[in-house]
CSV table of C-alpha atoms in Angstrom, one decimal:
chain,number,residue,atom,x,y,z
F,78,MET,CA,19.6,212.1,160.3
F,79,LEU,CA,16.7,213.9,162.0
F,80,MET,CA,15.3,215.0,158.7
F,81,GLU,CA,15.5,211.4,157.4
F,82,SER,CA,13.7,210.1,160.4
F,83,MET,CA,10.9,212.7,160.1
F,84,THR,CA,10.6,211.9,156.4
F,85,GLN,CA,10.3,208.2,157.1
F,86,LEU,CA,7.7,208.8,159.8
F,87,PHE,CA,5.6,211.0,157.5
F,88,SER,CA,5.9,208.4,154.7
F,89,ASN,CA,4.8,205.6,157.1
F,90,ALA,CA,1.8,207.6,158.3
F,91,ASN,CA,0.6,208.0,154.7
F,92,HIS,CA,0.9,204.3,153.9
F,93,VAL,CA,-0.9,202.8,156.9
F,94,PRO,CA,-2.8,199.5,156.1
F,95,ALA,CA,-6.4,199.4,157.1
F,96,PHE,CA,-7.3,197.9,160.5
F,97,GLU,CA,-10.1,195.5,160.9
F,98,HIS,CA,-13.5,196.7,162.0
F,99,PHE,CA,-14.8,196.2,165.5
F,100,ASP,CA,-17.2,193.2,166.1
F,101,PRO,CA,-18.6,193.2,169.6
F,102,ALA,CA,-19.7,189.6,169.2
F,103,LYS,CA,-16.1,188.4,168.8
F,104,GLU,CA,-14.1,190.8,171.0
F,105,GLU,CA,-14.2,193.1,173.9
F,106,PHE,CA,-13.8,196.7,173.0
F,107,GLY,CA,-10.9,197.0,175.5
F,108,SER,CA,-8.9,194.4,173.5
F,109,TYR,CA,-9.8,196.0,170.2
F,110,HIS,CA,-8.6,199.4,171.5
F,111,LYS,CA,-5.2,197.9,172.7
F,112,ARG,CA,-4.6,196.3,169.3
F,113,LEU,CA,-5.6,199.5,167.5
F,114,GLU,CA,-3.1,201.4,169.6
F,115,HIS,CA,-0.3,198.9,168.7
F,116,HIS,CA,-1.3,199.3,165.0
F,117,PHE,CA,-1.0,203.1,165.3
F,118,SER,CA,2.3,202.9,167.1
F,119,SER,CA,3.9,200.4,164.6
F,120,HIS,CA,3.0,202.8,161.7
F,121,GLY,CA,4.0,206.1,163.3
F,122,ILE,CA,0.5,207.5,163.9
F,123,ILE,CA,0.9,209.8,166.9
F,124,HIS,CA,-1.5,212.7,166.4
F,125,GLU,CA,-5.0,212.5,168.0
F,126,VAL,CA,-6.6,214.0,164.9
F,127,ASP,CA,-5.1,211.3,162.6
F,128,LYS,CA,-6.1,208.6,165.1
F,129,LYS,CA,-9.7,209.8,165.1
F,130,SER,CA,-10.1,210.0,161.3
F,131,ARG,CA,-8.5,206.6,160.8
F,132,MET,CA,-10.5,204.9,163.5
F,133,LEU,CA,-13.7,206.3,162.1
F,134,SER,CA,-12.9,205.0,158.7
F,135,TRP,CA,-11.9,201.5,160.0
F,136,VAL,CA,-14.3,200.8,162.9
F,137,GLY,CA,-17.2,199.6,160.7
F,138,SER,CA,-20.6,201.0,159.7
F,139,ALA,CA,-22.4,199.7,162.8
F,140,THR,CA,-20.0,201.1,165.3
F,141,PHE,CA,-19.8,204.4,163.3
F,142,SER,CA,-23.6,204.8,163.5
F,143,LEU,CA,-23.4,204.0,167.2
F,144,LEU,CA,-20.8,206.7,167.8
F,145,GLU,CA,-22.9,209.3,165.9
F,146,LYS,CA,-25.7,208.5,168.4
F,147,LEU,CA,-23.5,208.5,171.4
F,148,LEU,CA,-21.7,211.7,170.4
F,149,PRO,CA,-24.0,214.2,168.6
F,150,LYS,CA,-21.0,216.5,168.0
F,151,LEU,CA,-18.8,213.6,166.9
F,152,HIS,CA,-17.6,215.3,163.6
F,153,SER,CA,-17.2,218.8,164.8
F,154,GLU,CA,-16.0,218.5,168.4
F,155,GLY,CA,-15.4,214.9,169.3
F,156,THR,CA,-11.8,213.9,169.9
F,157,TYR,CA,-10.2,210.5,169.6
F,158,GLU,CA,-10.3,210.1,173.4
F,159,ASP,CA,-14.0,211.0,173.3
F,160,LEU,CA,-14.5,208.1,170.8
F,161,ILE,CA,-12.7,205.6,173.1
F,162,LYS,CA,-14.5,206.7,176.2
F,163,ALA,CA,-17.9,206.6,174.6
F,164,LEU,CA,-17.4,203.1,173.3
F,165,SER,CA,-15.7,201.9,176.5
F,166,ASP,CA,-18.6,203.2,178.6
F,167,PHE,CA,-21.2,201.8,176.2
F,168,TYR,CA,-19.8,198.3,176.0
F,169,GLY,CA,-18.9,198.2,179.6
F,170,LYS,CA,-22.5,198.6,180.8
F,171,ALA,CA,-24.1,195.8,182.7
F,172,ILE,CA,-26.8,195.2,180.1
F,173,HIS,CA,-24.2,193.6,177.8
F,174,TYR,CA,-23.5,190.7,180.1
F,175,ILE,CA,-26.8,189.1,178.8
F,176,HIS,CA,-25.4,189.1,175.3
F,177,ALA,CA,-22.1,187.6,176.6
F,178,ARG,CA,-24.0,184.8,178.3
F,179,VAL,CA,-25.9,184.0,175.1
F,180,GLU,CA,-22.6,183.8,173.4
F,181,PHE,CA,-21.2,181.6,176.2
F,182,ASN,CA,-24.1,179.2,176.0
F,183,ARG,CA,-23.7,178.9,172.2
F,184,CYS,CA,-20.0,178.2,172.3
F,185,CYS,CA,-19.5,174.5,171.6
F,186,LEU,CA,-16.4,172.3,171.2
F,187,LYS,CA,-15.2,172.5,167.6
F,188,PRO,CA,-14.0,169.5,165.7
F,189,SER,CA,-10.4,170.9,165.6
F,190,GLN,CA,-10.4,171.9,169.3
F,191,THR,CA,-9.0,170.1,172.3
F,192,TYR,CA,-11.0,170.4,175.5
F,193,ARG,CA,-8.4,172.7,177.0
F,194,GLU,CA,-8.6,175.0,174.0
F,195,TRP,CA,-12.4,175.1,174.3
F,196,VAL,CA,-12.1,175.9,178.0
F,197,ALA,CA,-9.8,178.8,177.1
F,198,GLU,CA,-12.4,180.1,174.6
F,199,LEU,CA,-15.2,179.8,177.2
F,200,ARG,CA,-13.1,181.6,179.8
F,201,ALA,CA,-12.4,184.5,177.5
F,202,ILE,CA,-16.2,184.9,176.9
F,203,ALA,CA,-16.9,184.4,180.6
F,204,LYS,CA,-15.0,187.6,181.5
F,205,ARG,CA,-18.0,189.6,180.2
F,206,CYS,CA,-20.7,187.3,181.7
F,207,ARG,CA,-20.6,188.5,185.3
F,208,PHE,CA,-20.6,184.9,186.6
F,209,VAL,CA,-20.5,185.9,190.3
F,210,CYS,CA,-22.5,184.7,193.3
F,211,PRO,CA,-25.7,186.8,193.6
F,212,ASN,CA,-25.2,187.0,197.4
F,213,SER,CA,-23.9,190.5,198.0
F,214,SER,CA,-21.9,189.3,201.0
F,215,CYS,CA,-20.2,186.6,198.9
F,216,GLN,CA,-19.6,187.8,195.2
F,217,CYS,CA,-17.3,184.9,194.6
F,218,SER,CA,-16.6,183.8,191.0
F,219,LEU,CA,-18.8,181.2,189.4
F,220,VAL,CA,-16.7,181.0,186.1
F,221,ASP,CA,-15.3,177.6,186.8
F,222,GLU,CA,-18.7,176.2,187.8
F,223,ASN,CA,-20.3,177.5,184.5
F,224,ILE,CA,-17.4,176.1,182.4
F,225,ARG,CA,-17.7,172.7,184.2
F,226,ASP,CA,-21.5,172.7,183.4
F,227,ALA,CA,-20.7,173.6,179.7
F,228,ILE,CA,-18.3,170.6,179.5
F,229,ILE,CA,-20.9,168.2,180.9
F,230,ILE,CA,-23.9,169.5,179.0
F,231,ARG,CA,-22.4,170.4,175.6
F,232,SER,CA,-19.7,167.8,175.2
F,233,PRO,CA,-20.3,166.0,171.9
F,234,HIS,CA,-18.8,162.8,173.3
F,235,ARG,CA,-21.6,160.7,175.0
F,236,ASP,CA,-19.1,158.5,176.8
F,237,ILE,CA,-17.5,161.6,178.5
F,238,GLN,CA,-20.9,162.9,179.4
F,239,ALA,CA,-21.9,159.6,181.0
F,240,ALA,CA,-18.6,159.5,182.9
F,241,LEU,CA,-19.1,163.0,184.3
F,242,LEU,CA,-22.7,162.5,185.1
F,243,GLN,CA,-21.8,159.5,187.3
F,244,LYS,CA,-19.8,161.9,189.5
F,245,LYS,CA,-21.9,163.3,192.3
F,246,ALA,CA,-20.4,166.8,192.2
F,247,PRO,CA,-17.3,167.0,189.9
F,248,THR,CA,-15.2,170.1,190.1
F,249,PHE,CA,-14.1,172.0,187.0
F,250,GLU,CA,-10.6,170.5,187.3
F,251,GLN,CA,-12.0,167.0,187.5
F,252,ALA,CA,-14.4,167.5,184.6
F,253,LEU,CA,-11.6,168.8,182.4
F,254,SER,CA,-9.2,166.1,183.5
F,255,ILE,CA,-11.7,163.3,182.8
F,256,ALA,CA,-12.6,164.7,179.4
F,257,GLU,CA,-8.9,164.9,178.4
F,258,VAL,CA,-8.0,161.5,179.7
F,259,MET,CA,-10.9,159.8,177.9
F,260,VAL,CA,-10.1,161.5,174.6
F,261,ILE,CA,-6.5,160.3,174.8
F,262,THR,CA,-7.6,156.8,175.8
F,263,SER,CA,-10.1,156.7,172.9
F,264,ARG,CA,-7.4,157.7,170.4
F,265,THR,CA,-4.9,155.2,171.8
F,266,ILE,CA,-7.4,152.4,171.5
F,267,ASN,CA,-8.2,153.4,167.9
F,268,VAL,CA,-4.5,153.3,167.1
F,269,ILE,CA,-4.1,149.9,168.6
F,270,GLU,CA,-7.2,148.5,166.9
F,271,ASN,CA,-6.1,149.9,163.5
F,272,GLU,CA,-2.5,148.9,163.7
F,273,GLU,CA,-1.5,146.3,161.1
F,274,PRO,CA,0.1,143.1,162.5
F,275,VAL,CA,3.9,143.0,162.0
F,276,LEU,CA,5.1,139.8,160.4
F,277,GLN,CA,8.4,138.7,162.0
F,278,VAL,CA,10.7,136.9,159.5
F,279,ASN,CA,13.5,135.0,161.1
F,280,LYS,CA,16.8,135.2,159.3
F,281,LEU,CA,18.1,131.8,158.2
F,282,ASP,CA,21.4,130.7,159.5
F,283,PRO,CA,23.8,129.7,156.6
F,284,LYS,CA,24.3,126.2,158.1
F,285,ASP,CA,20.5,125.6,158.1
F,286,SER,CA,20.1,126.5,154.5
F,287,PRO,CA,19.1,123.6,152.3
F,288,ASN,CA,22.1,124.4,150.1
F,289,GLY,CA,24.4,124.9,153.0
């Protein structure tokens, strides 16, 4: 039984499907690392040397070049843990919050999205934006405030923008609630306006029939 398990493990390790390359514009490196570890685990990749070689072959040309700059001895001495630490440190630096904020400001409501789905996407990006109060004695989160502003400024629905701008200082919860309610209301009105009239036909009583 043990030999069969070892054979199966070795077989799986040699038939591991490729993992997607890392794109910092779409995902945090921490999330990519976690998914990569699950990929390794599900295919029986347990040795650090194997993880290093496979990661380097999958991570993509841009990240590969970055690693060669971050770790001059990448190929001779660098370990899998060195790779992870180097990329974690690099993408965790404060300078990258500017890139995240640009991404946040470009994120608009897609035709297939609900407002709540859009908010979830914005919140995921906001984790890297350092939206905190600049006052050192405060440091409270400004994520909800920035998402509220995004809803007001970048909503493609002019009636929703108008309704939100009429509020003196709407909270994030109010902005989201108003947007969702107005979308539902608009859809309901469209259904009512486009509904075909139902013709009611009264069934004749046999005794009222001309031949009855």
